[in-house]
Each structure stands twice: as C-alpha cells, then as structure tokens.
mmCIF file of C-alpha atoms in Angstrom:
data_model
loop_
_atom_site.group_PDB
_atom_site.id
_atom_site.type_symbol
_atom_site.label_atom_id
_atom_site.label_comp_id
_atom_site.label_asym_id
_atom_site.label_seq_id
_atom_site.Cartn_x
_atom_site.Cartn_y
_atom_site.Cartn_z
ATOM 1 C CA MET A 22 0.404 0.045 0.252
ATOM 2 C CA LEU A 23 1.101 3.342 -0.825
ATOM 3 C CA PHE A 24 0.498 6.722 0.675
ATOM 4 C CA PRO A 25 1.682 10.164 -0.541
ATOM 5 C CA LEU A 26 2.859 12.938 2.110
ATOM 6 C CA ARG A 27 4.285 15.506 -0.470
ATOM 7 C CA ASP A 28 5.349 16.280 -3.952
ATOM 8 C CA TYR A 29 8.827 18.256 -4.469
ATOM 9 C CA ARG A 30 7.321 20.033 -7.192
ATOM 10 C CA ARG A 31 6.878 23.540 -6.229
ATOM 11 C CA SER A 32 3.971 26.044 -7.258
ATOM 12 C CA GLN A 33 5.130 28.947 -9.311
ATOM 13 C CA SER A 34 1.391 30.758 -7.782
ATOM 14 C CA PHE A 35 -0.723 30.319 -4.929
ATOM 15 C CA PRO A 36 -3.262 27.733 -5.168
ATOM 16 C CA TRP A 37 -6.566 29.870 -5.195
ATOM 17 C CA VAL A 38 -8.884 27.661 -6.533
ATOM 18 C CA THR A 39 -7.144 24.335 -4.995
ATOM 19 C CA VAL A 40 -7.544 26.143 -1.616
ATOM 20 C CA LEU A 41 -11.282 27.598 -2.385
ATOM 21 C CA ILE A 42 -12.121 23.915 -2.527
ATOM 22 C CA ILE A 43 -11.067 22.345 0.487
ATOM 23 C CA ALA A 44 -12.462 25.509 2.280
ATOM 24 C CA ILE A 45 -16.229 25.150 1.337
ATOM 25 C CA ASN A 46 -15.326 21.058 1.479
ATOM 26 C CA VAL A 47 -14.193 21.646 5.057
ATOM 27 C CA ILE A 48 -17.115 24.066 5.968
ATOM 28 C CA VAL A 49 -19.753 22.259 4.488
ATOM 29 C CA PHE A 50 -18.571 19.110 6.674
ATOM 30 C CA LEU A 51 -18.359 20.983 9.854
ATOM 31 C CA TYR A 52 -22.334 22.151 9.378
ATOM 32 C CA GLN A 53 -22.986 18.588 8.547
ATOM 33 C CA ALA A 54 -21.728 16.898 11.437
ATOM 34 C CA LEU A 55 -21.632 19.838 14.039
ATOM 35 C CA VAL A 56 -25.103 21.162 13.175
ATOM 36 C CA MET A 57 -27.189 18.699 11.277
ATOM 37 C CA GLY A 58 -25.534 15.779 13.045
ATOM 38 C CA GLN A 59 -26.321 17.288 16.500
ATOM 39 C CA ASN A 60 -30.265 17.935 15.647
ATOM 40 C CA PRO A 61 -32.305 15.459 17.630
ATOM 41 C CA SER A 62 -35.017 15.942 15.902
ATOM 42 C CA LYS A 63 -36.364 14.068 13.056
ATOM 43 C CA VAL A 64 -37.698 14.947 9.319
ATOM 44 C CA ARG A 65 -41.090 13.175 8.438
ATOM 45 C CA VAL A 66 -40.358 11.910 4.659
ATOM 46 C CA GLN A 67 -42.713 9.994 2.072
ATOM 47 C CA ILE A 68 -41.317 7.321 -0.022
ATOM 48 C CA GLY A 69 -43.145 6.248 -2.829
ATOM 49 C CA GLY A 70 -46.285 5.303 -0.612
ATOM 50 C CA GLU A 71 -44.814 5.131 2.353
ATOM 51 C CA VAL A 72 -44.337 7.767 4.989
ATOM 52 C CA GLY A 73 -41.671 7.497 7.900
ATOM 53 C CA VAL A 74 -39.134 9.480 9.775
ATOM 54 C CA ILE A 75 -35.426 10.123 9.460
ATOM 55 C CA SER A 76 -32.541 12.184 11.470
ATOM 56 C CA HIS A 77 -31.636 15.696 9.943
ATOM 57 C CA TYR A 78 -28.521 13.936 8.785
ATOM 58 C CA ASP A 79 -29.441 11.482 6.505
ATOM 59 C CA TYR A 80 -32.010 13.633 5.249
ATOM 60 C CA PHE A 81 -28.954 16.164 4.551
ATOM 61 C CA ILE A 82 -27.137 13.457 2.809
ATOM 62 C CA TYR A 83 -30.498 11.990 0.556
ATOM 63 C CA LYS A 84 -30.910 15.802 -0.330
ATOM 64 C CA TYR A 85 -27.761 16.744 -1.363
ATOM 65 C CA GLY A 86 -26.379 13.536 -1.780
ATOM 66 C CA LEU A 87 -26.591 11.585 -5.515
ATOM 67 C CA THR A 88 -28.345 8.688 -5.675
ATOM 68 C CA PRO A 89 -28.561 6.768 -9.527
ATOM 69 C CA CYS A 90 -32.042 5.790 -8.972
ATOM 70 C CA GLU A 91 -33.065 9.561 -8.488
ATOM 71 C CA ILE A 92 -30.991 11.039 -11.499
ATOM 72 C CA LEU A 93 -32.430 8.158 -14.015
ATOM 73 C CA SER A 94 -35.951 8.624 -13.096
ATOM 74 C CA ASN A 95 -35.538 12.227 -12.748
ATOM 75 C CA CYS A 96 -37.680 11.976 -9.580
ATOM 76 C CA PRO A 97 -36.235 12.822 -5.726
ATOM 77 C CA LEU A 98 -36.089 9.749 -3.456
ATOM 78 C CA PHE A 99 -37.829 11.404 -0.771
ATOM 79 C CA SER A 100 -41.031 13.098 -2.214
ATOM 80 C CA VAL A 101 -40.319 16.357 0.213
ATOM 81 C CA THR A 102 -37.252 16.991 -1.189
ATOM 82 C CA ASP A 103 -37.138 20.230 -3.159
ATOM 83 C CA PHE A 104 -33.548 20.384 -4.029
ATOM 84 C CA PRO A 105 -33.617 19.835 -8.030
ATOM 85 C CA VAL A 106 -31.776 16.428 -8.621
ATOM 86 C CA TRP A 107 -29.736 17.404 -11.577
ATOM 87 C CA MET A 108 -27.859 19.550 -9.111
ATOM 88 C CA LYS A 109 -27.244 16.677 -6.893
ATOM 89 C CA LEU A 110 -24.076 15.895 -9.526
ATOM 90 C CA PHE A 111 -22.888 18.859 -7.949
ATOM 91 C CA SER A 112 -23.829 19.440 -4.514
ATOM 92 C CA SER A 113 -22.699 15.723 -3.681
ATOM 93 C CA MET A 114 -18.867 16.840 -4.187
ATOM 94 C CA PHE A 115 -18.751 18.858 -1.222
ATOM 95 C CA LEU A 116 -20.203 16.041 1.045
ATOM 96 C CA HIS A 117 -18.538 13.563 3.002
ATOM 97 C CA GLY A 118 -19.059 10.553 5.122
ATOM 98 C CA ASP A 119 -16.925 10.974 7.566
ATOM 99 C CA ILE A 120 -13.849 12.485 9.098
ATOM 100 C CA LEU A 121 -11.410 10.265 7.256
ATOM 101 C CA HIS A 122 -13.008 10.481 3.973
ATOM 102 C CA ILE A 123 -12.887 14.229 3.611
ATOM 103 C CA ALA A 124 -9.578 13.806 5.676
ATOM 104 C CA SER A 125 -8.000 11.751 2.789
ATOM 105 C CA ASN A 126 -9.515 13.565 -0.229
ATOM 106 C CA MET A 127 -8.529 17.050 0.911
ATOM 107 C CA TRP A 128 -5.228 15.910 1.170
ATOM 108 C CA PHE A 129 -4.417 14.427 -1.879
ATOM 109 C CA LEU A 130 -6.227 17.371 -3.527
ATOM 110 C CA TRP A 131 -3.838 19.515 -1.520
ATOM 111 C CA ILE A 132 -0.867 17.747 -2.751
ATOM 112 C CA PHE A 133 -1.526 17.749 -6.212
ATOM 113 C CA GLY A 134 -4.159 19.962 -6.706
ATOM 114 C CA ASP A 135 -1.804 22.616 -6.918
ATOM 115 C CA ASN A 136 0.795 21.788 -9.724
ATOM 116 C CA VAL A 137 -2.347 20.521 -12.122
ATOM 117 C CA GLU A 138 -3.716 24.246 -11.288
ATOM 118 C CA ASP A 139 -0.366 25.730 -11.940
ATOM 119 C CA ALA A 140 -0.194 24.067 -15.726
ATOM 120 C CA MET A 141 -4.218 24.773 -16.049
ATOM 121 C CA GLY A 142 -4.693 28.473 -14.853
ATOM 122 C CA LYS A 143 -7.097 29.225 -12.335
ATOM 123 C CA VAL A 144 -10.472 29.674 -14.180
ATOM 124 C CA ARG A 145 -9.900 26.537 -16.295
ATOM 125 C CA PHE A 146 -8.704 24.183 -13.730
ATOM 126 C CA ALA A 147 -12.136 24.968 -11.687
ATOM 127 C CA LEU A 148 -13.976 24.058 -14.979
ATOM 128 C CA PHE A 149 -11.907 20.906 -15.462
ATOM 129 C CA TYR A 150 -12.575 19.901 -11.833
ATOM 130 C CA PHE A 151 -16.001 19.724 -12.296
ATOM 131 C CA MET A 152 -16.332 18.157 -15.842
ATOM 132 C CA ALA A 153 -14.270 15.783 -13.672
ATOM 133 C CA GLY A 154 -16.690 15.462 -11.223
ATOM 134 C CA LEU A 155 -19.678 15.529 -13.105
ATOM 135 C CA VAL A 156 -18.041 12.656 -15.477
ATOM 136 C CA ALA A 157 -17.064 10.605 -12.692
ATOM 137 C CA ALA A 158 -20.725 10.702 -11.252
ATOM 138 C CA ILE A 159 -22.067 9.801 -14.479
ATOM 139 C CA ALA A 160 -19.695 6.828 -14.979
ATOM 140 C CA GLN A 161 -21.271 5.523 -11.201
ATOM 141 C CA ILE A 162 -24.353 5.775 -12.233
ATOM 142 C CA LEU A 163 -24.435 4.020 -15.353
ATOM 143 C CA THR A 164 -22.607 1.410 -13.556
ATOM 144 C CA ASN A 165 -25.569 1.073 -10.647
ATOM 145 C CA THR A 166 -28.469 2.369 -12.192
ATOM 146 C CA HIS A 167 -30.912 1.318 -9.694
ATOM 147 C CA SER A 168 -28.625 1.460 -6.243
ATOM 148 C CA VAL A 169 -30.328 3.964 -3.502
ATOM 149 C CA SER A 170 -27.323 4.167 -1.685
ATOM 150 C CA PRO A 171 -26.480 7.948 -1.761
ATOM 151 C CA MET A 172 -22.718 8.846 -3.155
ATOM 152 C CA VAL A 173 -21.128 11.459 -1.807
ATOM 153 C CA GLY A 174 -17.450 13.180 -1.949
ATOM 154 C CA ALA A 175 -14.970 14.884 -3.696
ATOM 155 C CA SER A 176 -13.015 11.860 -5.185
ATOM 156 C CA GLY A 177 -14.498 11.588 -8.338
ATOM 157 C CA ALA A 178 -13.323 15.347 -9.474
ATOM 158 C CA ILE A 179 -10.059 14.653 -7.140
ATOM 159 C CA ALA A 180 -9.203 11.338 -9.401
ATOM 160 C CA GLY A 181 -9.425 13.734 -12.223
ATOM 161 C CA VAL A 182 -6.928 15.958 -10.744
ATOM 162 C CA LEU A 183 -4.303 12.645 -10.357
ATOM 163 C CA GLY A 184 -4.858 11.509 -13.596
ATOM 164 C CA ALA A 185 -4.132 14.881 -15.449
ATOM 165 C CA TYR A 186 -0.939 15.028 -12.552
ATOM 166 C CA LEU A 187 0.399 11.866 -14.031
ATOM 167 C CA LEU A 188 0.694 13.110 -17.465
ATOM 168 C CA LEU A 189 1.585 16.452 -17.022
ATOM 169 C CA TYR A 190 4.097 15.487 -14.507
ATOM 170 C CA PRO A 191 4.930 11.700 -14.499
ATOM 171 C CA PHE A 192 8.379 11.769 -13.312
ATOM 172 C CA ALA A 193 7.939 14.353 -10.260
ATOM 173 C CA ARG A 194 9.421 13.021 -6.868
ATOM 174 C CA VAL A 195 6.537 12.094 -4.018
ATOM 175 C CA LEU A 196 7.248 11.275 -0.759
ATOM 176 C CA THR A 197 5.292 8.079 0.032
ATOM 177 C CA ILE A 198 4.784 5.595 3.043
ATOM 178 C CA LEU A 199 4.996 2.378 1.790
ATOM 179 C CA PHE A 200 3.099 0.028 3.807
ATOM 180 C CA LEU A 201 4.417 -3.657 3.502
ATOM 181 C CA PHE A 202 3.102 -5.804 5.935
ATOM 182 C CA VAL A 203 4.337 -4.808 9.242
ATOM 183 C CA ILE A 204 6.943 -2.370 7.420
ATOM 184 C CA VAL A 205 6.526 0.905 7.293
ATOM 185 C CA GLN A 206 8.951 2.883 5.330
ATOM 186 C CA LEU A 207 9.184 6.372 3.703
ATOM 187 C CA ILE A 208 10.388 6.313 0.159
ATOM 188 C CA GLU A 209 10.919 8.844 -2.731
ATOM 189 C CA MET A 210 8.992 8.031 -5.661
ATOM 190 C CA PRO A 211 7.983 9.165 -9.450
ATOM 191 C CA ALA A 212 4.390 10.330 -9.700
ATOM 192 C CA MET A 213 4.132 7.995 -12.255
ATOM 193 C CA ILE A 214 4.518 4.928 -9.766
ATOM 194 C CA VAL A 215 2.399 6.024 -6.982
ATOM 195 C CA LEU A 216 -0.716 7.254 -9.104
ATOM 196 C CA GLY A 217 -0.117 4.249 -11.394
ATOM 197 C CA PHE A 218 -0.476 2.330 -8.653
ATOM 198 C CA TRP A 219 -3.536 4.364 -7.071
ATOM 199 C CA PHE A 220 -5.256 3.593 -10.150
ATOM 200 C CA LEU A 221 -4.773 -0.286 -10.516
ATOM 201 C CA LEU A 222 -5.794 -0.531 -6.814
ATOM 202 C CA GLN A 223 -9.374 1.200 -8.037
ATOM 203 C CA VAL A 224 -9.622 -1.125 -11.254
ATOM 204 C CA ILE A 225 -9.174 -4.364 -9.131
ATOM 205 C CA SER A 226 -11.319 -3.369 -6.464
ATOM 206 C CA SER A 227 -14.282 -2.748 -8.826
ATOM 207 C CA LEU A 228 -13.980 -5.872 -10.310
ATOM 208 C CA LEU A 229 -13.950 -7.774 -7.426
ATOM 209 C CA GLY A 230 -16.798 -5.720 -5.817
ATOM 210 C CA GLY A 231 -18.694 -4.758 -8.970
ATOM 211 C CA GLY A 232 -18.216 -1.065 -8.831
ATOM 212 C CA ALA A 233 -21.646 -1.028 -6.385
ATOM 213 C CA ILE A 234 -21.936 1.187 -3.209
ATOM 214 C CA GLN A 235 -22.984 -0.634 -0.603
ATOM 215 C CA GLY A 236 -24.084 0.844 3.031
ATOM 216 C CA GLY A 237 -21.013 3.474 2.866
ATOM 217 C CA GLY A 238 -18.940 1.895 0.603
ATOM 218 C CA ILE A 239 -16.539 3.260 -2.066
ATOM 219 C CA ALA A 240 -17.638 4.636 -5.563
ATOM 220 C CA TYR A 241 -14.672 2.656 -7.669
ATOM 221 C CA MET A 242 -16.439 3.757 -10.648
ATOM 222 C CA ALA A 243 -16.436 7.339 -9.897
ATOM 223 C CA HIS A 244 -12.602 6.980 -9.470
ATOM 224 C CA ILE A 245 -11.920 5.454 -12.626
ATOM 225 C CA GLY A 246 -14.344 7.414 -14.900
ATOM 226 C CA GLY A 247 -12.694 10.799 -13.173
ATOM 227 C CA PHE A 248 -9.268 9.413 -13.843
ATOM 228 C CA ILE A 249 -9.485 8.368 -16.726
ATOM 229 C CA THR A 250 -11.380 11.832 -17.961
ATOM 230 C CA GLY A 251 -8.497 13.752 -16.545
ATOM 231 C CA LEU A 252 -5.821 11.446 -18.855
ATOM 232 C CA LEU A 253 -8.079 12.279 -21.557
ATOM 233 C CA PHE A 254 -8.298 16.124 -21.034
ATOM 234 C CA VAL A 255 -5.420 17.340 -19.460
ATOM 235 C CA ARG A 256 -4.675 18.339 -23.214
ATOM 236 C CA PHE A 257 -7.155 20.379 -24.047
ATOM 237 C CA PHE A 258 -7.028 22.506 -20.240
ATOM 238 C CA ALA A 259 -3.185 22.505 -19.739
ATOM 239 C CA LYS A 260 -1.769 26.348 -21.030
ATOM 240 C CA ARG A 261 0.330 25.636 -23.730
ATOM 241 C CA PRO A 262 4.131 27.037 -22.112
ATOM 242 C CA SER A 263 4.978 30.731 -24.088
ATOM 243 C CA PRO A 264 7.999 30.322 -26.542
ATOM 244 C CA PRO A 265 10.980 32.022 -25.233
ATOM 245 C CA SER A 266 11.866 35.402 -25.516
ATOM 246 C CA PRO A 267 14.433 36.241 -28.840
ATOM 247 C CA VAL A 268 17.768 36.955 -27.321
#
C-alpha cells in the first residue's frame, strides 16, 4: 500500500482555486457534522407511498447527495425534497461520509492540485475539476442504475486531478509511505508509480466488488471515470508553454 505525503514540485503561484475548494468542503462538512448531526429532531419523509422519519443528518445526505435511481428517473427519492435532482451532480462533490473520508480527499487534492492548477490556470482548473467530477458521477450512475445509496465525496473530481498530474508530471518525485505487511518505510517515488498504483487499486477493487456502493462503500467506478477523464482531457485544459523570448 502506498500513501503520498508530499511532492517536491513547487507551484509557481498560490493555488487559490485548490484552497477555495478545500475550504468549501471543510465548511460543508463542519455544518453537516456539527449542526445537522447534533439535531435530535426527526424529519418526516414520504418514500413512494410510505411515510417514515429519518434524522436531519441522513436527510441532509439524501437531499444533497447523488442517488443513481433519482438521476435516471428525474424524481427525488423523498417526496418532500425540494432540491433539483440534477443539481445533486455537483452538490454531492462537497459532501463527505466521515472525517477520514474528507481528510484523505483533501490531502490528495492539496498535494497534487496546486501543480495542476499551475499548469491550467485558475479558471480552466476550476472547469476541469467540475467536469471530472461530473463524468465520474455519470460513470458511477451508469454502473449502478438501481442504487438507492447516496454517493457523496470529492474523490471523483480529485481522481481527475490525479490523472492530469500523471500526464503533466510523470517523473515528479513524491514522498510516499510504503506499507508492506508490518514494515512501514518512507520512500521517494516518481508520480507515475504512485498514481499508477492508485489507479490499478481502484480497477482491481471495482472488479472484485462489482463497482457497487453498498452501505457506505466506495464508488470505485467514479474514481476510474474521473481518472480517465483527467488523462484524456488534460491536454485541452493545460496552458501551452510560452515560446522563449528572442535574445
């Protein structure tokens, strides 16, 4: 198992977009956990012809999280939800299941996002990020058409950033924790090894688990879809280097 700690490629400008995305994710998670999670009252909902009650926290996740069956039917799972179904393709990118989920996602974005933002520019990077997240969500939906489990998290969009980084800086050195059974070691590896291993792990996990989300599981197909999007579209978003000035 590999876990990146940092890369050694310094960004040329402050990564405002990357920092803003991280900040929004953290603020939403704090609201989700501290406000909605601590509300003891229940929300009355109607699912089909049946009426029931759920916690405010669960309602928040279902209201803004992405549920495949809702998107394909263009009909919210809970009849009392007034949030447009199509908007969940984007709102779900700012929700996370728990502290480990958001911490790992934001860590990967912090390490690799600044350099990709450098290569694309701030506006292009923002557009690229949301495009990768959108394609990642669609990939998960198409492989789990009947799922009623909400999909949340920025990992699909971040996977796109990882794919872009792999092509932009394949030989960038990445300080990585290597977990080998009981042995833990710090080692520098090229980005192509670290990110290539990460992608291979997603593919294997998807094949073993069928790509489905079950009870808080991982949306591996979203990761795969986002990563491939990054590989395919980075060339259209990265700025071309300026020609050298004549001497």
